[in-house]
Short mmCIF file of C-alpha atoms in Angstrom, two decimals:
data_model
loop_
_atom_site.label_atom_id
_atom_site.label_comp_id
_atom_site.label_asym_id
_atom_site.label_seq_id
_atom_site.Cartn_x
_atom_site.Cartn_y
_atom_site.Cartn_z
CA UNK A 881 -4.03 -30.04 -44.95
CA UNK A 882 -4.14 -30.56 -41.05
CA UNK A 883 -3.58 -28.31 -38.51
CA UNK A 884 0.19 -28.51 -36.17
CA UNK A 885 1.18 -26.29 -33.14
CA UNK A 886 4.59 -26.09 -31.82
CA UNK A 887 4.40 -25.92 -27.97
CA UNK A 888 7.90 -25.05 -26.68
CA UNK A 889 9.09 -24.98 -22.56
CA UNK A 890 12.41 -24.61 -21.03
CA UNK A 891 12.42 -24.85 -17.44
CA UNK A 892 14.46 -21.15 -16.54
CA UNK A 893 14.68 -18.45 -18.26
CA UNK A 894 18.88 -18.54 -18.87
CA UNK A 895 17.89 -21.50 -21.15
CA UNK A 896 16.15 -18.75 -23.56
CA UNK A 897 19.74 -17.10 -24.78
CA UNK A 898 20.97 -20.27 -25.77
CA UNK A 899 20.05 -22.84 -28.95
CA UNK A 900 16.92 -25.05 -26.70
CA UNK A 901 14.57 -22.24 -28.67
CA UNK A 902 16.22 -21.89 -31.49
CA UNK A 903 16.37 -26.14 -31.93
CA UNK A 904 13.24 -26.60 -30.74
CA UNK A 905 11.51 -24.18 -33.38
CA UNK A 906 13.79 -25.23 -36.34
CA UNK A 907 12.34 -29.18 -35.55
CA UNK A 908 8.61 -27.61 -35.27
CA UNK A 909 9.25 -26.05 -39.52
CA UNK A 910 11.09 -29.05 -40.39
CA UNK A 911 8.08 -32.29 -38.90
CA UNK A 912 5.26 -30.25 -41.21
CA UNK A 913 6.74 -29.18 -43.70
CA UNK A 914 7.94 -33.34 -44.40
CA UNK A 915 4.99 -34.23 -43.28
CA UNK A 916 2.32 -31.64 -45.03
CA UNK A 917 1.50 -29.82 -41.96
CA UNK A 918 0.45 -26.75 -42.26
CA UNK A 919 2.33 -24.87 -38.75
CA UNK A 920 0.52 -22.33 -36.95
CA UNK A 921 2.97 -20.48 -35.71
CA UNK A 922 -0.34 -17.48 -35.17
CA UNK A 923 -0.81 -19.94 -32.15
CA UNK A 924 3.12 -21.23 -30.67
CA UNK A 925 2.55 -22.62 -27.48
CA UNK A 926 5.35 -21.15 -25.32
CA UNK A 927 6.24 -22.03 -21.36
CA UNK A 928 9.82 -20.43 -21.22
CA UNK A 929 10.90 -20.78 -17.79
CA UNK A 930 8.11 -23.01 -16.96
CA UNK A 931 8.34 -25.92 -15.30
CA UNK A 932 6.37 -28.94 -16.09
CA UNK A 933 7.67 -30.58 -12.82
CA UNK A 934 5.18 -30.22 -10.51
CA UNK A 935 2.21 -29.16 -14.11
CA UNK A 936 3.01 -25.65 -13.37
CA UNK A 937 2.80 -25.75 -17.30
CA UNK A 938 -0.10 -27.12 -17.85
CA UNK A 939 -2.51 -25.01 -15.33
CA UNK A 940 -1.14 -21.68 -15.76
CA UNK A 941 1.31 -21.38 -18.58
CA UNK A 942 0.66 -21.15 -21.74
CA UNK A 943 -0.08 -25.73 -21.82
CA UNK A 944 -2.76 -25.02 -20.31
CA UNK A 945 -4.46 -22.23 -22.73
CA UNK A 946 -4.19 -25.15 -25.93
CA UNK A 947 -5.19 -27.29 -23.41
CA UNK A 948 -8.50 -24.68 -23.67
CA UNK A 949 -8.46 -23.81 -26.92
CA UNK A 950 -8.97 -27.91 -28.19
CA UNK A 951 -11.93 -28.24 -25.36
CA UNK A 952 -13.63 -25.39 -27.01
CA UNK A 953 -12.95 -25.65 -30.19
CA UNK A 954 -10.81 -22.78 -31.75
CA UNK A 955 -7.97 -26.01 -31.74
CA UNK A 956 -10.14 -28.54 -34.42
CA UNK A 957 -9.73 -32.86 -33.38
CA UNK A 958 -7.30 -34.04 -35.34
CA UNK A 959 -4.94 -31.05 -35.43
CA UNK A 960 -1.11 -32.30 -34.25
CA UNK A 961 1.14 -31.31 -31.07
CA UNK A 962 4.19 -30.99 -31.86
CA UNK A 963 7.06 -31.04 -28.84
CA UNK A 964 10.52 -31.55 -28.74
CA UNK A 965 10.14 -34.93 -26.21
CA UNK A 966 7.19 -36.05 -24.22
CA UNK A 967 9.74 -34.43 -21.29
CA UNK A 968 8.73 -30.65 -22.83
CA UNK A 969 5.24 -32.23 -22.06
CA UNK A 970 5.49 -32.95 -18.35
CA UNK A 971 7.39 -34.19 -15.65
CA UNK A 972 5.26 -34.61 -13.26
CA UNK A 973 4.69 -37.82 -11.60
CA UNK A 974 3.16 -40.60 -13.34
CA UNK A 975 -0.50 -41.03 -12.39
CA UNK A 976 -0.34 -37.18 -12.82
CA UNK A 977 1.24 -37.12 -16.29
CA UNK A 978 -0.51 -40.05 -17.95
CA UNK A 979 -3.46 -38.25 -17.31
CA UNK A 980 -2.09 -35.02 -19.46
CA UNK A 981 -1.30 -36.97 -21.87
CA UNK A 982 -4.52 -39.61 -21.53
CA UNK A 983 -6.16 -35.52 -21.35
CA UNK A 984 -5.01 -34.69 -24.57
CA UNK A 985 -5.00 -37.95 -26.66
CA UNK A 986 -9.08 -38.91 -26.20
CA UNK A 987 -10.06 -34.71 -27.40
CA UNK A 988 -8.91 -35.95 -30.77
CA UNK A 989 -5.07 -34.28 -30.79
CA UNK A 990 -2.25 -35.84 -31.95
CA UNK A 991 1.31 -36.04 -30.38
CA UNK A 992 4.78 -35.69 -32.03
CA UNK A 993 8.16 -35.90 -30.32
CA UNK A 994 10.17 -34.27 -32.55
CA UNK A 995 12.96 -35.77 -31.33
CA UNK A 996 13.07 -39.35 -32.37
CA UNK A 997 9.75 -38.57 -34.36
CA UNK A 998 7.72 -40.94 -32.52
CA UNK A 999 3.53 -40.57 -33.84
CA UNK A 1000 1.28 -40.98 -30.54
CA UNK A 1001 -2.77 -40.70 -30.86
CA UNK A 1002 -5.81 -43.41 -30.64
CA UNK A 1003 -5.85 -44.56 -33.05
CA UNK A 1004 -1.98 -45.86 -32.99
CA UNK A 1005 -2.11 -46.52 -29.73
CA UNK A 1006 -5.09 -48.60 -29.84
CA UNK A 1007 -2.76 -50.23 -32.93
CA UNK A 1008 -0.40 -51.16 -30.88
CA UNK A 1009 -0.54 -50.54 -27.32
CA UNK A 1010 3.67 -50.97 -26.18
CA UNK A 1011 3.91 -47.38 -27.70
CA UNK A 1012 1.28 -47.07 -24.26
CA UNK A 1013 4.56 -48.15 -22.27
CA UNK A 1014 7.42 -46.63 -24.05
CA UNK A 1015 5.59 -43.62 -23.88
CA UNK A 1016 5.20 -44.61 -19.17
CA UNK A 1017 8.64 -45.18 -19.12
CA UNK A 1018 9.61 -42.01 -21.22
CA UNK A 1019 7.30 -40.31 -18.78
CA UNK A 1020 8.59 -41.70 -15.66
CA UNK A 1021 12.28 -41.44 -16.74
CA UNK A 1022 11.80 -37.54 -17.32
CA UNK A 1023 9.65 -37.42 -13.55
CA UNK A 1024 13.13 -39.17 -11.68
CA UNK A 1025 15.45 -37.31 -13.52
CA UNK A 1026 13.97 -33.68 -11.88
CA UNK A 1027 13.35 -35.23 -8.07
CA UNK A 1028 17.26 -37.26 -8.55
CA UNK A 1029 18.30 -32.79 -9.85
CA UNK A 1030 15.92 -31.93 -6.55
CA UNK A 1031 17.76 -33.57 -3.76
CA UNK A 1032 21.77 -32.95 -5.35
CA UNK A 1033 20.27 -28.59 -5.06
CA UNK A 1034 19.12 -29.55 -1.87
CA UNK A 1035 22.47 -31.52 -1.35
CA UNK A 1036 24.42 -28.21 -2.57
CA UNK A 1037 22.44 -26.11 -0.39
CA UNK A 1038 23.58 -28.05 2.50
CA UNK A 1039 27.20 -27.77 1.50
CA UNK A 1040 26.35 -24.10 0.47
CA UNK A 1041 25.49 -23.95 4.69
CA UNK A 1042 28.95 -25.65 5.64
CA UNK A 1043 31.29 -22.90 3.88
CA UNK A 1044 28.54 -19.92 4.35
CA UNK A 1045 31.63 -18.01 6.77
CA UNK A 1046 33.69 -17.70 3.73
CA UNK A 1047 30.89 -18.17 0.86
CA UNK A 1048 27.93 -16.61 1.79
CA UNK A 1049 24.89 -19.03 0.37
CA UNK A 1050 22.93 -16.47 -2.37
CA UNK A 1051 23.53 -13.04 -3.81
CA UNK A 1052 20.15 -11.94 -2.40
CA UNK A 1053 20.58 -10.36 1.32
CA UNK A 1054 18.40 -7.25 2.82
CA UNK A 1055 17.77 -3.75 1.82
CA UNK A 1056 20.59 -2.49 4.09
CA UNK A 1057 23.43 -4.50 2.91
CA UNK A 1058 25.24 -4.94 -0.58
CA UNK A 1059 27.92 -8.40 -0.86
CA UNK A 1060 31.46 -7.86 -1.56
CA UNK A 1061 32.10 -9.02 -5.12
CA UNK A 1062 34.03 -12.28 -3.92
CA UNK A 1063 30.91 -13.50 -2.14
CA UNK A 1064 33.51 -13.30 1.43
CA UNK A 1065 30.90 -10.89 3.30
CA UNK A 1066 28.61 -8.35 2.91
CA UNK A 1067 29.10 -4.70 4.08
CA UNK A 1068 26.57 -2.59 6.39
CA UNK A 1069 25.40 0.97 4.19
CA UNK A 1070 25.09 3.16 6.68
CA UNK A 1071 22.74 5.69 5.40
CA UNK A 1072 19.83 2.30 5.24
CA UNK A 1073 21.57 0.89 8.13
CA UNK A 1074 21.07 3.88 9.88
CA UNK A 1075 16.91 4.03 8.37
CA UNK A 1076 16.46 0.85 10.01
CA UNK A 1077 18.01 1.81 13.44
CA UNK A 1078 15.17 4.85 13.63
CA UNK A 1079 12.51 2.76 13.12
CA UNK A 1080 12.97 0.61 15.40
CA UNK A 1081 13.44 3.59 17.87
CA UNK A 1082 10.45 5.61 17.00
CA UNK A 1083 8.07 1.53 17.36
CA UNK A 1084 9.93 1.37 20.92
CA UNK A 1085 8.20 5.04 21.23
CA UNK A 1086 5.10 3.67 20.10
CA UNK A 1087 4.60 5.75 17.05
CA UNK A 1088 2.21 3.11 14.57
CA UNK A 1089 3.61 1.60 11.25
CA UNK A 1090 1.49 3.49 9.18
CA UNK A 1091 2.87 7.35 11.18
CA UNK A 1092 6.48 5.42 10.44
CA UNK A 1093 5.80 4.91 6.61
CA UNK A 1094 4.73 8.62 6.50
CA UNK A 1095 7.08 10.07 8.37
CA UNK A 1096 9.27 8.64 6.34
CA UNK A 1097 7.37 9.31 2.59
CA UNK A 1098 7.04 13.33 4.04
CA UNK A 1099 10.88 13.78 4.91
CA UNK A 1100 11.25 11.65 1.11
CA UNK A 1101 13.48 9.85 2.52
CA UNK A 1102 13.79 6.24 -0.02
CA UNK A 1103 12.79 2.92 -0.15
CA UNK A 1104 14.64 0.10 0.22
CA UNK A 1105 12.63 -1.21 -2.87
CA UNK A 1106 12.49 1.77 -5.43
CA UNK A 1107 8.76 2.06 -4.02
CA UNK A 1108 7.18 4.85 -1.43
CA UNK A 1109 7.04 3.36 2.24
CA UNK A 1110 4.30 0.95 3.10
CA UNK A 1111 3.05 0.29 6.76
CA UNK A 1112 3.19 -3.66 5.02
CA UNK A 1113 6.91 -3.09 4.45
CA UNK A 1114 7.32 -1.47 7.93
CA UNK A 1115 5.36 -5.24 9.54
CA UNK A 1116 8.52 -6.71 7.86
CA UNK A 1117 11.44 -4.91 8.76
CA UNK A 1118 10.51 -4.61 12.98
CA UNK A 1119 10.10 -8.57 12.26
CA UNK A 1120 13.13 -9.44 10.22
CA UNK A 1121 16.28 -11.07 12.74
CA UNK A 1122 18.14 -10.15 9.46
CA UNK A 1123 18.11 -6.92 11.90
CA UNK A 1124 20.07 -8.68 14.64
CA UNK A 1125 22.52 -10.39 11.78
CA UNK A 1126 20.07 -14.01 11.25
CA UNK A 1127 19.59 -15.86 7.71
CA UNK A 1128 16.64 -17.88 7.88
CA UNK A 1129 16.99 -19.75 4.45
CA UNK A 1130 13.01 -21.76 3.57
CA UNK A 1131 12.21 -25.05 1.95
CA UNK A 1132 9.87 -25.42 -0.19
CA UNK A 1133 7.29 -28.19 -0.53
CA UNK A 1134 4.12 -28.37 -3.11
CA UNK A 1135 1.31 -29.94 -1.73
CA UNK A 1136 -1.58 -29.71 -4.37
CA UNK A 1137 -0.04 -27.79 -6.60
CA UNK A 1138 0.79 -24.74 -4.07
CA UNK A 1139 3.94 -24.60 -2.90
CA UNK A 1140 4.46 -24.45 0.24
CA UNK A 1141 8.16 -22.65 1.80
CA UNK A 1142 9.06 -23.37 5.17
CA UNK A 1143 12.14 -21.98 7.36
CA UNK A 1144 14.70 -24.33 7.92
CA UNK A 1145 16.99 -23.52 10.64
CA UNK A 1146 18.57 -20.60 10.92
CA UNK A 1147 21.66 -19.24 10.49
CA UNK A 1148 23.43 -16.91 13.51
CA UNK A 1149 25.77 -14.08 12.92
CA UNK A 1150 25.76 -14.52 8.77
CA UNK A 1151 24.76 -10.89 7.77
CA UNK A 1152 26.45 -8.33 9.38
CA UNK A 1153 24.07 -6.71 12.38
CA UNK A 1154 22.82 -3.24 12.77
CA UNK A 1155 19.80 -3.61 15.47
CA UNK A 1156 20.96 -5.48 19.19
CA UNK A 1157 19.34 -8.42 20.55
CA UNK A 1158 17.53 -6.45 22.97
CA UNK A 1159 16.16 -4.05 21.13
CA UNK A 1160 15.00 -6.49 18.74
CA UNK A 1161 13.96 -8.54 21.40
CA UNK A 1162 12.01 -5.21 23.33
CA UNK A 1163 10.05 -4.72 19.51
CA UNK A 1164 8.85 -8.10 18.95
CA UNK A 1165 7.65 -8.31 22.63
CA UNK A 1166 5.36 -4.74 21.28
CA UNK A 1167 4.27 -7.12 18.86
CA UNK A 1168 3.43 -10.53 19.55
CA UNK A 1169 1.61 -11.58 21.76
CA UNK A 1170 -0.28 -8.59 23.39
CA UNK A 1171 -2.82 -7.53 20.44
CA UNK A 1172 -1.74 -4.11 18.81
CA UNK A 1173 -3.85 -0.97 21.29
CA UNK A 1174 -4.91 0.74 17.96
CA UNK A 1175 -5.75 -0.94 15.09
CA UNK A 1176 -7.73 -0.04 11.57
CA UNK A 1177 -8.68 3.90 11.52
CA UNK A 1178 -7.42 4.45 14.90
CA UNK A 1179 -3.92 3.13 13.88
CA UNK A 1180 -2.02 6.17 14.24
CA UNK A 1181 -3.41 7.99 17.27
CA UNK A 1182 -2.18 7.99 20.64
CA UNK A 1183 -2.79 5.71 23.74
CA UNK A 1184 -4.94 6.31 25.95
CA UNK A 1185 -5.01 3.40 27.91
CA UNK A 1186 -2.32 1.85 29.86
CA UNK A 1187 -3.25 -1.55 29.17
CA UNK A 1188 -4.22 -1.44 25.60
CA UNK A 1189 -3.28 -4.65 24.32
CA UNK A 1190 -3.25 -6.70 27.27
CA UNK A 1191 -6.39 -6.68 29.30
CA UNK A 1192 -8.67 -9.44 28.58
CA UNK A 1193 -11.76 -10.99 29.96
CA UNK A 1194 -11.87 -13.26 32.75
CA UNK A 1195 -14.99 -14.79 31.44
CA UNK A 1196 -14.38 -15.36 28.37
CA UNK A 1197 -10.26 -14.84 27.35
CA UNK A 1198 -11.59 -11.71 24.92
CA UNK A 1199 -9.83 -8.41 24.62
CA UNK A 1200 -10.77 -5.48 26.74
CA UNK A 1201 -11.33 -2.25 25.72
CA UNK A 1202 -12.47 0.89 26.77
CA UNK A 1203 -15.32 3.63 26.17
CA UNK A 1204 -16.43 6.03 26.89
CA UNK A 1205 -20.04 7.18 28.93
CA UNK A 1206 -21.10 10.32 29.65
CA UNK A 1207 -21.95 12.53 27.11
CA UNK A 1208 -20.52 14.47 24.06
CA UNK A 1209 -16.78 14.70 26.76
CA UNK A 1210 -16.85 11.26 27.80
CA UNK A 1211 -16.38 12.46 31.01
CA UNK A 1212 -16.88 8.14 32.39
CA UNK A 1213 -14.84 5.51 31.32
CA UNK A 1214 -15.15 1.90 31.39
CA UNK A 1215 -13.36 -0.91 30.54
CA UNK A 1216 -15.75 -3.84 28.87
CA UNK A 1217 -15.34 -7.22 27.11
CA UNK A 1218 -15.37 -6.47 23.40
CA UNK A 1219 -17.26 -10.07 22.68
CA UNK A 1220 -19.69 -9.28 25.31
CA UNK A 1221 -20.52 -5.64 23.80
CA UNK A 1222 -20.70 -7.46 20.40
CA UNK A 1223 -22.84 -9.87 21.88
CA UNK A 1224 -21.59 -13.35 22.37
CA UNK A 1225 -23.15 -15.45 24.31
CA UNK A 1226 -20.63 -16.68 26.01
CA UNK A 1227 -19.70 -13.55 27.96
CA UNK A 1228 -21.37 -11.10 30.28
CA UNK A 1229 -22.34 -7.18 29.66
CA UNK A 1230 -20.22 -6.36 32.28
CA UNK A 1231 -18.78 -2.33 33.46
CA UNK A 1232 -15.21 -1.47 35.01
CA UNK A 1233 -14.48 1.57 35.71
CA UNK A 1234 -11.52 2.61 34.13
CA UNK A 1235 -9.97 4.99 36.51
CA UNK A 1236 -10.08 2.13 40.05
CA UNK A 1237 -7.73 -0.12 38.27
CA UNK A 1238 -5.35 2.69 36.48
CA UNK A 1239 -4.82 4.32 39.52
CA UNK A 1240 -4.05 1.23 41.70
CA UNK A 1241 -1.65 0.15 39.73
CA UNK A 1242 0.09 2.89 39.94
CA UNK A 1243 -0.32 3.55 43.60
CA UNK A 1244 0.67 -0.50 43.34
CA UNK A 1245 3.34 -1.51 40.68
CA UNK A 1246 6.27 -2.11 43.55
CA UNK A 1247 4.11 -5.12 45.52
CA UNK A 1248 3.23 -6.32 41.42
CA UNK A 1249 6.40 -6.67 40.85
CA UNK A 1250 8.04 -8.09 44.54
CA UNK A 1251 5.75 -10.41 42.91
CA UNK A 1252 6.73 -11.62 39.75
CA UNK A 1253 8.61 -14.37 39.21
CA UNK A 1254 12.68 -14.46 39.18
CA UNK A 1255 14.48 -14.52 36.25
CA UNK A 1256 17.43 -16.93 37.32
CA UNK A 1257 14.33 -19.79 38.35
CA UNK A 1258 11.93 -18.64 35.50
CA UNK A 1259 15.91 -19.31 33.66
CA UNK A 1260 16.17 -22.60 34.89
CA UNK A 1261 12.03 -24.31 34.05
CA UNK A 1262 12.29 -22.15 30.53
CA UNK A 1263 15.42 -24.34 29.94
CA UNK A 1264 14.43 -27.49 31.42
CA UNK A 1265 11.79 -26.88 29.65
CA UNK A 1266 13.67 -26.49 25.99
CA UNK A 1267 15.22 -29.19 26.98
CA UNK A 1268 12.26 -31.50 26.64
CA UNK A 1269 10.57 -30.07 23.34
CA UNK A 1270 14.35 -30.45 22.22
CA UNK A 1271 14.68 -34.43 23.06
CA UNK A 1272 10.53 -35.14 21.24
CA UNK A 1273 11.84 -33.39 18.25
CA UNK A 1274 14.44 -35.13 17.65
CA UNK A 1275 12.78 -38.84 19.17
CA UNK A 1276 10.37 -38.10 16.32
CA UNK A 1277 12.69 -37.25 13.82
CA UNK A 1278 14.19 -40.83 14.66
CA UNK A 1279 11.49 -42.49 14.89
CA UNK A 1280 10.40 -40.72 10.94
CA UNK A 1281 14.30 -42.00 9.98
CA UNK A 1282 12.93 -45.94 11.14
CA UNK A 1283 8.80 -45.05 9.22
CA UNK A 1284 11.29 -44.79 5.81
CA UNK A 1285 13.80 -47.84 6.05
CA UNK A 1286 10.29 -49.56 7.11
CA UNK A 1287 8.55 -48.84 3.22
CA UNK A 1288 11.98 -51.14 2.00
CA UNK A 1289 10.90 -53.87 4.34
CA UNK A 1290 8.49 -56.73 3.42
CA UNK A 1291 4.97 -55.64 5.45
CA UNK A 1292 4.55 -52.94 5.39
CA UNK A 1293 2.54 -50.85 3.47
CA UNK A 1294 4.67 -47.04 1.76
CA UNK A 1295 1.12 -44.98 1.92
CA UNK A 1296 0.61 -45.88 5.82
CA UNK A 1297 3.64 -45.54 6.20
CA UNK A 1298 3.59 -42.28 4.35
CA UNK A 1299 0.74 -40.74 6.43
CA UNK A 1300 2.61 -41.66 9.84
CA UNK A 1301 5.64 -39.73 8.48
CA UNK A 1302 2.93 -36.90 8.01
CA UNK A 1303 1.48 -37.28 10.82
CA UNK A 1304 5.06 -37.29 12.65
CA UNK A 1305 5.86 -34.49 10.78
CA UNK A 1306 2.85 -32.50 12.07
CA UNK A 1307 3.80 -33.17 15.21
CA UNK A 1308 7.54 -32.14 14.66
CA UNK A 1309 5.59 -28.51 13.34
CA UNK A 1310 3.96 -28.42 16.13
CA UNK A 1311 7.07 -28.52 18.94
CA UNK A 1312 9.65 -26.12 17.06
CA UNK A 1313 6.49 -23.49 17.85
CA UNK A 1314 6.65 -24.45 21.01
CA UNK A 1315 10.36 -23.65 20.80
CA UNK A 1316 10.11 -20.57 19.56
CA UNK A 1317 7.94 -19.37 22.02
CA UNK A 1318 10.49 -20.87 24.83
CA UNK A 1319 12.92 -19.22 23.72
CA UNK A 1320 11.38 -15.32 23.04
CA UNK A 1321 10.55 -16.70 26.47
CA UNK A 1322 13.99 -16.68 27.93
CA UNK A 1323 15.41 -13.81 25.89
CA UNK A 1324 12.78 -12.26 28.24
CA UNK A 1325 14.00 -14.03 31.32
CA UNK A 1326 17.58 -12.75 31.65
CA UNK A 1327 18.01 -11.03 34.33
CA UNK A 1328 19.52 -7.73 33.01
CA UNK A 1329 16.59 -6.89 30.33
CA UNK A 1330 14.45 -7.27 33.05
CA UNK A 1331 15.30 -5.41 35.79
CA UNK A 1332 16.14 -2.91 33.11
CA UNK A 1333 12.24 -2.74 30.90
CA UNK A 1334 10.27 -2.94 34.70
CA UNK A 1335 12.80 0.13 35.16
CA UNK A 1336 11.90 1.30 32.93
CA UNK A 1337 8.49 0.33 33.77
CA UNK A 1338 8.02 1.89 36.84
CA UNK A 1339 9.64 5.60 35.46
CA UNK A 1340 6.51 6.39 33.33
CA UNK A 1341 4.59 5.13 35.99
CA UNK A 1342 5.81 8.18 37.89
CA UNK A 1343 5.80 10.73 35.40
CA UNK A 1344 3.64 13.63 35.72
CA UNK A 1345 1.19 13.84 34.11
CA UNK A 1346 1.13 10.23 33.34
CA UNK A 1347 2.38 9.05 29.93
CA UNK A 1348 0.07 6.35 29.08
CA UNK A 1349 1.82 5.46 25.76
CA UNK A 1350 4.93 5.27 27.83
CA UNK A 1351 3.27 3.46 30.42
CA UNK A 1352 1.60 0.72 27.43
CA UNK A 1353 4.56 0.32 25.99
CA UNK A 1354 6.91 -0.20 28.83
CA UNK A 1355 4.40 -2.65 29.79
CA UNK A 1356 3.49 -4.81 26.88
CA UNK A 1357 7.24 -5.46 26.95
CA UNK A 1358 6.82 -7.26 30.51
CA UNK A 1359 3.93 -9.04 29.82
CA UNK A 1360 1.10 -10.44 27.41
CA UNK A 1361 -1.85 -10.09 29.82
CA UNK A 1362 -3.99 -8.55 32.14
CA UNK A 1363 -6.94 -10.30 33.37
CA UNK A 1364 -9.64 -8.59 35.16
CA UNK A 1365 -11.66 -9.12 37.33
CA UNK A 1366 -14.10 -7.16 38.47
CA UNK A 1367 -16.21 -10.09 40.98
CA UNK A 1368 -13.04 -10.07 42.79
CA UNK A 1369 -11.38 -7.27 41.87
CA UNK A 1370 -8.21 -8.95 41.46
CA UNK A 1371 -5.84 -7.65 37.93
CA UNK A 1372 -3.77 -11.08 36.74
CA UNK A 1373 0.04 -10.30 35.15
CA UNK A 1374 0.45 -12.75 32.79
CA UNK A 1375 4.62 -12.18 32.85
CA UNK A 1376 6.49 -12.41 28.86
CA UNK A 1377 9.43 -14.61 30.26
CA UNK A 1378 6.63 -16.91 31.97
CA UNK A 1379 4.54 -17.15 35.19
CA UNK A 1380 1.66 -14.52 36.78
CA UNK A 1381 1.38 -12.35 40.42
CA UNK A 1382 -2.15 -11.01 40.94
CA UNK A 1383 -3.41 -8.03 43.24
CA UNK A 1384 -6.77 -6.55 44.37
CA UNK A 1385 -7.30 -2.87 42.77
CA UNK A 1386 -10.80 -3.00 44.12
CA UNK A 1387 -11.21 -4.71 48.12
CA UNK A 1388 -15.68 -4.06 48.35
CA UNK A 1389 -18.43 -5.74 45.34
CA UNK A 1390 -20.37 -2.43 43.84
CA UNK A 1391 -23.99 -2.82 44.57
CA UNK A 1392 -25.28 -1.83 41.40
CA UNK A 1393 -27.13 0.54 41.69
CA UNK A 1394 -30.44 1.93 38.97
CA UNK A 1395 -29.74 4.69 36.61
CA UNK A 1396 -26.49 5.54 39.30
CA UNK A 1397 -23.37 6.03 37.74
CA UNK A 1398 -19.82 6.88 39.36
CA UNK A 1399 -18.09 9.72 38.03
CA UNK A 1400 -14.36 8.52 36.95
CA UNK A 1401 -11.56 11.16 36.90
CA UNK A 1402 -9.21 9.97 34.40
#
């Protein structure tokens, strides 16, 4: 008796609770008994809750295991594959669907669709080529049904966005919130919100993510996901706009077998905020363009360089770090380009006395602030750029619409048009990145917020003895980088809200003397 193997599939786990599994199993048993086939139920293949729309079942599901068993001879040629209908096998686009179908047939497997008792085999398709055409039509219809379902789901989500004020889009919410039974609003879990606020306070004090996680674990504070606190979760929480009430839904696209999640338009005031926007922006400035001053095994250490994460080389643009020289005590401290230190060919090894730079910044900070671009003028310039970027985004979207309409008109190649659409979409993605950076600059340019940050930096620099970690935190909320040029003796400050200012920290170019090293106090 030829062997038969049953393949069951449905898209969502919820369908297992219904009649789908029982029906498919029953049909396979009835067919095998009627046609004198030995149904091998020990090797029944089930993809429960696995979609066939993107061929996931054939790539990583149990259908993939069946195909492997056929190819390695575990399942013999001449065996039967029993499925309810061809849409259980695949819902992919027609070329991919036909390739999968042919792969099974060419391996000598007989496909039987139990809903209509249709038999597809190498011999039957050669004898009745019309059956091949019919199979293609069935698979085309299955793909179109899935495409239609996808469009309906997208339309439903758009409608949900419109009603987001009265009924929330989804039950999912951050760990410090709960959804009311009527789905009208979220409520704050006070104990957890207090933990979120504490994490932000610790961040602004310069505490690293690993130290924050370790502190919470040592105090036995329950994490929001039921496990222990991890630095990776702290990092996600620090950048989560839900803390200020903003929800960022995502859309999914499938390319080359991969699912790509893309942020959609944010919905402000969707969640009740637990962090002020000013606090959130200050934390983002510490996590943003300026590199973290302490990483790796030093991540939980104390910052002893006021320009940690900010210093840049004028030659190669690489990061500048502090190195200690002078024996075990490290008496002398110097700024050195990390790329030059590693022997990179595009930079030159030079040492810059740390003490000179630090003393100059402390002494001249008021004059540095005086040259800082005015927030109002900076904001106006940023707003102009934002309008231009917004206009470009809208114009590119209009161009995409025209290209899509062109597909319906004669004389246009769909492949060429879709390539141009893809290029435009890439342009929009770049423009949206620019828009995001400009919005960040605009937030930093707010007059009141900027003055508060400048005053915080003044106080930190005026403290005696100096607290370098406090100074570094204050500067990283104001600046994206500081270029240290040993040739000109200049420091160039690049401000978070846009623009730059410079001042001279060394008036005379040092004369290099062999074997001589200046002794710099730290």
